Amino acid sequence: MAAAMCRHPVKLGFIEEDTDLSLLKSQFFPSKIGGKPSWLSLEPVLGGEDLKCQKCSDPCIFLMQVYAPLAMRDDTFHRTIFVFVCSNASCSSQGDNSNFRVFRSQLPLINNFYSKDPPPESIDEGTDVDSFPSADKFQTLCHVCGCKGTKKCSQCRKLHYCCKAHQVIDWKAGHKKLCQCAENGSTDEPGANYSAGILFKEFELVTEDEHVSEADCNNSKSEEECLQEFEQMKMLAETEEVEDSFATADLEQSAAAETEDDKQFQKFKRRIDPEPMQVLRYDRGGEPLWVSAFHKATKENVPNCSCGAARIFEFQVMPQLLNYLNVDHLDASLDWGTLCIYTCQESCNPGNLYLEEFLWKQDFQNPGH
Ligand SMILES: [Zn+2]
Ligand SMILES: [Zn+2]
Ligand SMILES: [Zn+2]
Ligand SMILES: [Zn+2]
């Protein structure tokens, strides 16, 4: 296969620190980091089993969402990918994706929830925010994480939770005191003055096109490069066979692998150097920019969508995002080299449902990087 030319620029995502957070609500179709999810389909939203960490079974919390409609199709007029992660940092380990969950939601222009008119640019000038749709008008949401809340505080019967774990967190964080007031008919919204503090800080995610030179635009190796490398490896292997020394062969091989890894890391650095603050690279149908030569996803690693269609690469989350997540308050370190999101090639139509997609986590091989 010949080296592909740039079909279109990669879109880079950056953190915007000064956004009016009310503009990140569902009706504005935001891309954002942290806070509670701004659901696209407002019913049914995700909760319970959907968001269970596959390691510890606690509910994952919202990490980010990317608004990524596909033009040319009616049923993907609105389309958002949601990423959730377990907040128990001890569930995070090298090359393992089981503490993440990814979902896709999409809606046609004419749908049950939103006006077909574009949202206002801002919400001042007497805009009635309550007239906008929000998920809590359709169903109860967890007071802590913003996901579907099917359990009620049995005392005040005012607050809802997605699970026992979040109710306990909220109780300790302040509901213990406020629950009484709520029970006695206080008009103060319970919990209005505190935050359970387990969510990531909320930011808007804005995108712009990446500018790259033509030479850099092909992310994968050329056929010629691959062939050369292959020949070199073969020669190396043959020499080793003659020498008949397993130990040397092993050493040579691991040295070659380290060099290969370093090359990949240098390539990664070169590519992000012009825009070092990028937290996201969006390139549906393209190739991820790997941070290491090890543990790259291959076709075999990426399972098909539940509809049977293959999944393709859609975007990757960069390690720079970790700098914004104040993960220090977690016991251990939530960490990644890059998180690659693969979604259904057909973007099959789930109606109002959220469909699970796939995440591949690649870590830096050398902790010094
Ligand atoms: Zn977990
Ligand atoms: Zn919750
Ligand atoms: Zn209560
Ligand atoms: Zn599908």
Short mmCIF file of N, CA and C and ligand atoms in Angstrom, two decimals, residues 104 305 307 344 348, ligand 4:
data_model
loop_
_atom_site.label_atom_id
_atom_site.label_comp_id
_atom_site.label_asym_id
_atom_site.label_seq_id
_atom_site.Cartn_x
_atom_site.Cartn_y
_atom_site.Cartn_z
N ARG A 104 -21.50 6.09 22.29
CA ARG A 104 -21.88 6.99 21.19
C ARG A 104 -23.38 7.21 21.25
N CYS A 305 -18.28 -3.58 16.00
CA CYS A 305 -19.45 -2.99 16.66
C CYS A 305 -20.50 -4.08 16.86
N CYS A 307 -23.32 -4.13 15.85
CA CYS A 307 -24.10 -4.28 14.61
C CYS A 307 -23.37 -5.19 13.62
N CYS A 344 -17.94 2.60 15.46
CA CYS A 344 -18.55 1.87 14.34
C CYS A 344 -18.35 2.63 13.03
N CYS A 348 -23.79 3.10 13.16
CA CYS A 348 -25.12 2.50 13.09
C CYS A 348 -26.08 3.24 14.02
ZN ZN B 4 -22.42 -0.38 14.47
#
